[in-house]
């Protein structure tokens, strides 16, 4: 594995035309690679509109098996091979009777396997429990040519358990493809800083870079409207913002890391040395355990 | 329990005179109570200098049993009773052959029990493993007259497991008495923002206020010198800074919370609903578990 790694994050607005979205994603991924990015993060479910705004049986038709006939996966595989980059690809997966919100990890065109979103949200505008089975893969990290990469998907980014699990499994970078924005019925509510702060906390606690790629734009789905707040970012190993962008424009962000230095700092801090798993039993409960 | 609660945090420089430190702490706690604080957080081991700068057998004499003869505990108990406040008190505890870095939770003069620091640091300037047994109480939360309060002690503040455990056990507020500052031999290194970001992340991830009280001042112990960076703060349930102070001056901070509203927001977010404990087994390992 290379020691120096440049992480790229792209941000754009999606339409309901998959070909157009794949073309936009490809253009921005090429831009990131031209800026030196070895790993490029694209937002969640970028093939189309964020259909989870509404609960409609029609949207299940968007899911496909993740096989060699999958047009977006094939296009991304070719792009990953051509550019020699690591490229996590977020897709709506169908397998037999199950539907998952899934990331496939590509490394220079090789398919390293998949991760299925573990934490599934449900609330106005984010009706994911209607569509997705809770992921059954557990957390995954992948040794790539540019370091060990862990990926969580959107709602996973709020859970310290997910970040910590990936860190314990050897992750050196944590990536979160995302779709988040306005909340229906709450026009004055904005979670952007909360969203960033929580992930920057994962970076600080796990002493490793964390990045999120979020969509932008206003989308109309089934008579509903939602605006995604972008604000994609790359945080360093102390949770500091190294690269960030705004709520509106298309963007390509990059940041470069020295993996050996990050690993040395993680060891010297002693946070992974001083954990007390024998005291963490309560984390395996939902309600704090027996009284 | 009252619904509205005002949290106070105090910050000051310690000397090597326990009476003087107890007097300073008492004065500032009174100031916080005069500002309406119902719960007041005082920094870690405020009875004296931060002796863990060096490893010296002489410093074990600073530890005392936490019984009715303990002068600082008695003084704080009287203060807590007089002011009708919740007051966690950080002390160097001796019990039989064991030594702990301990907090005693006082509520209007009642002793609700103790928590012994779970995560013990060890590095230049912070040689705590020389002095303290790793705490054996597990994480604790206490139902007080002003809400359910969880306390971690300094190094505990870096561990998402500790914050999450206390949240799962019913905590509504997380408090961290602290002693942190410069790093010997690394004059250019400053962890202040990293320190804050990590705890603000706990607030955001657990949807509850988090506060830290840190000491200030330059201390000389056994020929060594360290400067503590203060910067005590109160973060709200989105990780936002509600009250903060600088690196130097004595300070009293307060922030007021509506417990019912915080609880309603925690439920509505769904983060505690969507956890997947069956996927968290790796958190019980140090190395990510079997290959």
Short mmCIF file of C-alpha atoms in Angstrom, two decimals, chain A residues 5-107:
data_model
loop_
_atom_site.label_atom_id
_atom_site.label_comp_id
_atom_site.label_asym_id
_atom_site.label_seq_id
_atom_site.Cartn_x
_atom_site.Cartn_y
_atom_site.Cartn_z
CA UNK A 5 -2.99 8.98 0.14
CA UNK A 6 -5.13 11.74 -1.29
CA UNK A 7 -8.79 11.54 -0.49
CA UNK A 8 -11.31 13.18 -2.78
CA UNK A 9 -14.97 14.02 -2.13
CA UNK A 10 -17.45 15.16 -4.76
CA UNK A 11 -20.83 16.86 -4.38
CA UNK A 12 -23.56 17.48 -6.94
CA UNK A 13 -27.30 17.68 -7.56
CA UNK A 14 -29.10 14.57 -8.78
CA UNK A 15 -31.85 14.42 -11.36
CA UNK A 16 -34.22 11.53 -12.01
CA UNK A 17 -32.15 10.45 -15.03
CA UNK A 18 -29.63 7.77 -14.04
CA UNK A 19 -27.50 8.24 -17.15
CA UNK A 20 -27.20 11.94 -16.45
CA UNK A 21 -26.26 11.33 -12.79
CA UNK A 22 -23.67 8.73 -13.72
CA UNK A 23 -22.22 11.18 -16.24
CA UNK A 24 -22.06 13.95 -13.61
CA UNK A 25 -20.51 11.64 -11.03
CA UNK A 26 -17.96 10.42 -13.59
CA UNK A 27 -17.01 13.94 -14.59
CA UNK A 28 -16.43 14.99 -10.97
CA UNK A 29 -14.59 11.78 -10.09
CA UNK A 30 -12.27 12.48 -13.03
CA UNK A 31 -11.78 16.02 -11.70
CA UNK A 32 -10.89 14.65 -8.28
CA UNK A 33 -8.46 12.15 -9.80
CA UNK A 34 -6.91 14.97 -11.82
CA UNK A 35 -6.34 16.74 -8.47
CA UNK A 36 -4.45 13.65 -7.32
CA UNK A 37 -7.19 11.81 -5.48
CA UNK A 38 -6.55 8.09 -4.97
CA UNK A 39 -9.85 7.44 -3.23
CA UNK A 40 -12.98 9.30 -4.31
CA UNK A 41 -16.20 9.46 -2.34
CA UNK A 42 -19.49 10.03 -4.18
CA UNK A 43 -22.77 10.74 -2.40
CA UNK A 44 -25.40 8.18 -1.38
CA UNK A 45 -27.77 6.70 -3.99
CA UNK A 46 -26.51 9.08 -6.67
CA UNK A 47 -28.27 7.21 -9.50
CA UNK A 48 -31.44 9.20 -8.92
CA UNK A 49 -33.61 11.37 -6.74
CA UNK A 50 -33.74 10.57 -3.05
CA UNK A 51 -36.97 8.59 -3.43
CA UNK A 52 -37.26 7.93 0.34
CA UNK A 53 -39.01 11.30 0.61
CA UNK A 54 -42.17 9.24 0.13
CA UNK A 55 -43.33 5.67 0.73
CA UNK A 56 -44.37 4.38 -2.67
CA UNK A 57 -44.23 0.78 -3.91
CA UNK A 58 -43.20 2.11 -7.33
CA UNK A 59 -39.72 3.00 -6.08
CA UNK A 60 -38.75 -0.63 -5.42
CA UNK A 61 -38.29 -0.88 -9.20
CA UNK A 62 -35.18 1.28 -8.77
CA UNK A 63 -33.37 -1.61 -7.07
CA UNK A 64 -31.26 -4.06 -9.08
CA UNK A 65 -29.08 -7.06 -8.38
CA UNK A 66 -25.44 -6.06 -8.06
CA UNK A 67 -24.25 -8.28 -10.91
CA UNK A 68 -22.28 -7.69 -14.05
CA UNK A 69 -25.43 -6.45 -15.80
CA UNK A 70 -25.77 -3.48 -13.45
CA UNK A 71 -25.18 -0.47 -15.70
CA UNK A 72 -24.03 2.00 -13.02
CA UNK A 73 -21.83 -0.53 -11.28
CA UNK A 74 -20.25 -1.46 -14.63
CA UNK A 75 -19.63 2.17 -15.48
CA UNK A 76 -18.05 2.86 -12.10
CA UNK A 77 -15.93 -0.27 -12.31
CA UNK A 78 -14.56 0.87 -15.65
CA UNK A 79 -13.91 4.37 -14.27
CA UNK A 80 -12.16 2.98 -11.18
CA UNK A 81 -9.97 0.79 -13.41
CA UNK A 82 -9.15 3.57 -15.85
CA UNK A 83 -8.19 6.07 -13.13
CA UNK A 84 -6.59 3.48 -10.83
CA UNK A 85 -8.64 4.74 -7.89
CA UNK A 86 -10.58 3.38 -4.95
CA UNK A 87 -14.27 4.13 -5.52
CA UNK A 88 -17.07 3.18 -3.11
CA UNK A 89 -20.34 3.07 -5.05
CA UNK A 90 -23.69 3.56 -3.30
CA UNK A 91 -26.58 1.64 -4.88
CA UNK A 92 -30.09 0.36 -4.17
CA UNK A 93 -29.56 -3.41 -4.13
CA UNK A 94 -32.14 -6.13 -4.69
CA UNK A 95 -31.30 -9.76 -3.89
CA UNK A 96 -34.11 -12.31 -3.95
CA UNK A 97 -36.77 -10.88 -1.60
CA UNK A 98 -34.41 -8.47 0.12
CA UNK A 99 -33.64 -4.81 -0.58
CA UNK A 100 -30.57 -3.09 0.81
CA UNK A 101 -28.93 0.32 0.80
CA UNK A 102 -25.50 -0.90 -0.25
CA UNK A 103 -21.98 0.25 -1.03
CA UNK A 104 -19.76 -1.76 -3.35
CA UNK A 105 -16.05 -1.12 -2.84
CA UNK A 106 -14.05 -0.87 -6.04
CA UNK A 107 -10.25 -0.68 -6.19
#
